[in-house]
């Protein structure tokens, strides 16, 4: 609600005044299976795609889904794939809305003894969420180039059920519950207060 044309025209000034922050800007939907997390994500994608052709709203909508057997820290690969699609310029990619479904399955190992692996994955994701410059390497046959991408203006919207990490019915899903579920404090700080969906 704070975003208006003056903020879009003067992002550095807006950042200095606190209208835009590098942390606590992303959105996390939590809830048990069947509570509507994925449905909301799909509906949001449909809504945004419908209005993408509007002036000043040519925002890339990037989706990352959990895939069995795929490397968990593949967020960078998802951005590389979006650049390869050639539907957007690199500058537009830097203002993408990234929808991450089943974030808990991507971040956490199924084996509770592998907590260190889960923490290391979150540490890999944190710079993306906080906003940082990354170098992405694009390789096609014998050609390889490097591109710099800044994630500061990206919006990440994720869903998580926590069924593998904690009791199915966490009481309030505030940041302390998230810590109990295995989230690192630095990772939690990149999200606003989680939106909990009742079954």
JSON list of N, CA and C in Angstrom, two decimals, residues 157-183:
[
{"chain": "A", "resi": 157, "resn": "UNK", "atom": "N", "xyz": [7.32, -15.03, -2.73]},
{"chain": "A", "resi": 157, "resn": "UNK", "atom": "CA", "xyz": [6.11, -15.47, -2.03]},
{"chain": "A", "resi": 157, "resn": "UNK", "atom": "C", "xyz": [6.18, -16.99, -1.92]},
{"chain": "A", "resi": 158, "resn": "UNK", "atom": "N", "xyz": [6.24, -17.51, -0.70]},
{"chain": "A", "resi": 158, "resn": "UNK", "atom": "CA", "xyz": [6.42, -18.94, -0.52]},
{"chain": "A", "resi": 158, "resn": "UNK", "atom": "C", "xyz": [5.31, -19.58, 0.30]},
{"chain": "A", "resi": 159, "resn": "UNK", "atom": "N", "xyz": [5.21, -20.90, 0.19]},
{"chain": "A", "resi": 159, "resn": "UNK", "atom": "CA", "xyz": [4.27, -21.66, 1.02]},
{"chain": "A", "resi": 159, "resn": "UNK", "atom": "C", "xyz": [5.05, -22.74, 1.77]},
{"chain": "A", "resi": 160, "resn": "UNK", "atom": "N", "xyz": [4.55, -23.09, 2.95]},
{"chain": "A", "resi": 160, "resn": "UNK", "atom": "CA", "xyz": [5.20, -24.12, 3.75]},
{"chain": "A", "resi": 160, "resn": "UNK", "atom": "C", "xyz": [4.19, -24.74, 4.69]},
{"chain": "A", "resi": 161, "resn": "UNK", "atom": "N", "xyz": [4.31, -26.05, 4.91]},
{"chain": "A", "resi": 161, "resn": "UNK", "atom": "CA", "xyz": [3.38, -26.77, 5.78]},
{"chain": "A", "resi": 161, "resn": "UNK", "atom": "C", "xyz": [4.03, -27.20, 7.09]},
{"chain": "A", "resi": 162, "resn": "UNK", "atom": "N", "xyz": [5.35, -27.35, 7.10]},
{"chain": "A", "resi": 162, "resn": "UNK", "atom": "CA", "xyz": [6.10, -27.74, 8.30]},
{"chain": "A", "resi": 162, "resn": "UNK", "atom": "C", "xyz": [5.78, -29.15, 8.80]},
{"chain": "A", "resi": 163, "resn": "UNK", "atom": "N", "xyz": [5.12, -29.96, 7.99]},
{"chain": "A", "resi": 163, "resn": "UNK", "atom": "CA", "xyz": [4.71, -31.27, 8.50]},
{"chain": "A", "resi": 163, "resn": "UNK", "atom": "C", "xyz": [5.90, -32.17, 8.79]},
{"chain": "A", "resi": 164, "resn": "UNK", "atom": "N", "xyz": [7.04, -31.92, 8.14]},
{"chain": "A", "resi": 164, "resn": "UNK", "atom": "CA", "xyz": [8.21, -32.76, 8.37]},
{"chain": "A", "resi": 164, "resn": "UNK", "atom": "C", "xyz": [9.11, -32.23, 9.48]},
{"chain": "A", "resi": 165, "resn": "UNK", "atom": "N", "xyz": [8.90, -30.95, 9.83]},
{"chain": "A", "resi": 165, "resn": "UNK", "atom": "CA", "xyz": [9.84, -30.33, 10.76]},
{"chain": "A", "resi": 165, "resn": "UNK", "atom": "C", "xyz": [9.32, -30.18, 12.18]},
{"chain": "A", "resi": 166, "resn": "UNK", "atom": "N", "xyz": [8.02, -30.12, 12.35]},
{"chain": "A", "resi": 166, "resn": "UNK", "atom": "CA", "xyz": [7.48, -29.88, 13.70]},
{"chain": "A", "resi": 166, "resn": "UNK", "atom": "C", "xyz": [6.09, -30.49, 13.80]},
{"chain": "A", "resi": 167, "resn": "UNK", "atom": "N", "xyz": [5.45, -30.30, 14.93]},
{"chain": "A", "resi": 167, "resn": "UNK", "atom": "CA", "xyz": [4.09, -30.80, 15.09]},
{"chain": "A", "resi": 167, "resn": "UNK", "atom": "C", "xyz": [3.17, -30.16, 14.06]},
{"chain": "A", "resi": 168, "resn": "UNK", "atom": "N", "xyz": [2.16, -30.89, 13.62]},
{"chain": "A", "resi": 168, "resn": "UNK", "atom": "CA", "xyz": [1.28, -30.42, 12.55]},
{"chain": "A", "resi": 168, "resn": "UNK", "atom": "C", "xyz": [0.51, -29.17, 12.94]},
{"chain": "A", "resi": 169, "resn": "UNK", "atom": "N", "xyz": [0.27, -28.98, 14.23]},
{"chain": "A", "resi": 169, "resn": "UNK", "atom": "CA", "xyz": [-0.55, -27.84, 14.65]},
{"chain": "A", "resi": 169, "resn": "UNK", "atom": "C", "xyz": [0.26, -26.90, 15.54]},
{"chain": "A", "resi": 170, "resn": "UNK", "atom": "N", "xyz": [1.14, -26.12, 14.93]},
{"chain": "A", "resi": 170, "resn": "UNK", "atom": "CA", "xyz": [1.85, -25.11, 15.70]},
{"chain": "A", "resi": 170, "resn": "UNK", "atom": "C", "xyz": [0.84, -24.03, 16.12]},
{"chain": "A", "resi": 171, "resn": "UNK", "atom": "N", "xyz": [0.94, -23.50, 17.33]},
{"chain": "A", "resi": 171, "resn": "UNK", "atom": "CA", "xyz": [-0.13, -22.64, 17.86]},
{"chain": "A", "resi": 171, "resn": "UNK", "atom": "C", "xyz": [-0.37, -21.34, 17.11]},
{"chain": "A", "resi": 172, "resn": "UNK", "atom": "N", "xyz": [0.66, -20.54, 16.87]},
{"chain": "A", "resi": 172, "resn": "UNK", "atom": "CA", "xyz": [0.42, -19.22, 16.29]},
{"chain": "A", "resi": 172, "resn": "UNK", "atom": "C", "xyz": [1.22, -18.96, 15.01]},
{"chain": "A", "resi": 173, "resn": "UNK", "atom": "N", "xyz": [2.20, -19.78, 14.73]},
{"chain": "A", "resi": 173, "resn": "UNK", "atom": "CA", "xyz": [3.06, -19.60, 13.56]},
{"chain": "A", "resi": 173, "resn": "UNK", "atom": "C", "xyz": [3.74, -18.24, 13.56]},
{"chain": "A", "resi": 174, "resn": "UNK", "atom": "N", "xyz": [4.16, -17.76, 14.74]},
{"chain": "A", "resi": 174, "resn": "UNK", "atom": "CA", "xyz": [4.97, -16.55, 14.74]},
{"chain": "A", "resi": 174, "resn": "UNK", "atom": "C", "xyz": [6.42, -16.96, 14.56]},
{"chain": "A", "resi": 175, "resn": "UNK", "atom": "N", "xyz": [7.32, -16.02, 14.70]},
{"chain": "A", "resi": 175, "resn": "UNK", "atom": "CA", "xyz": [8.72, -16.32, 14.39]},
{"chain": "A", "resi": 175, "resn": "UNK", "atom": "C", "xyz": [9.30, -17.38, 15.33]},
{"chain": "A", "resi": 176, "resn": "UNK", "atom": "N", "xyz": [8.78, -17.45, 16.58]},
{"chain": "A", "resi": 176, "resn": "UNK", "atom": "CA", "xyz": [9.31, -18.46, 17.50]},
{"chain": "A", "resi": 176, "resn": "UNK", "atom": "C", "xyz": [8.90, -19.86, 17.07]},
{"chain": "A", "resi": 177, "resn": "UNK", "atom": "N", "xyz": [7.67, -19.97, 16.53]},
{"chain": "A", "resi": 177, "resn": "UNK", "atom": "CA", "xyz": [7.24, -21.26, 16.00]},
{"chain": "A", "resi": 177, "resn": "UNK", "atom": "C", "xyz": [8.08, -21.65, 14.80]},
{"chain": "A", "resi": 178, "resn": "UNK", "atom": "N", "xyz": [8.43, -20.66, 13.98]},
{"chain": "A", "resi": 178, "resn": "UNK", "atom": "CA", "xyz": [9.24, -20.94, 12.81]},
{"chain": "A", "resi": 178, "resn": "UNK", "atom": "C", "xyz": [10.63, -21.42, 13.24]},
{"chain": "A", "resi": 179, "resn": "UNK", "atom": "N", "xyz": [11.16, -20.82, 14.29]},
{"chain": "A", "resi": 179, "resn": "UNK", "atom": "CA", "xyz": [12.46, -21.27, 14.79]},
{"chain": "A", "resi": 179, "resn": "UNK", "atom": "C", "xyz": [12.36, -22.70, 15.31]},
{"chain": "A", "resi": 180, "resn": "UNK", "atom": "N", "xyz": [11.25, -23.01, 15.99]},
{"chain": "A", "resi": 180, "resn": "UNK", "atom": "CA", "xyz": [11.05, -24.39, 16.46]},
{"chain": "A", "resi": 180, "resn": "UNK", "atom": "C", "xyz": [10.95, -25.35, 15.29]},
{"chain": "A", "resi": 181, "resn": "UNK", "atom": "N", "xyz": [10.43, -24.86, 14.15]},
{"chain": "A", "resi": 181, "resn": "UNK", "atom": "CA", "xyz": [10.28, -25.70, 12.97]},
{"chain": "A", "resi": 181, "resn": "UNK", "atom": "C", "xyz": [11.59, -25.86, 12.21]},
{"chain": "A", "resi": 182, "resn": "UNK", "atom": "N", "xyz": [12.63, -25.16, 12.64]},
{"chain": "A", "resi": 182, "resn": "UNK", "atom": "CA", "xyz": [13.93, -25.34, 12.02]},
{"chain": "A", "resi": 182, "resn": "UNK", "atom": "C", "xyz": [14.42, -24.19, 11.16]},
{"chain": "A", "resi": 183, "resn": "UNK", "atom": "N", "xyz": [13.68, -23.07, 11.14]},
{"chain": "A", "resi": 183, "resn": "UNK", "atom": "CA", "xyz": [14.11, -21.93, 10.35]},
{"chain": "A", "resi": 183, "resn": "UNK", "atom": "C", "xyz": [15.17, -21.14, 11.11]}
]
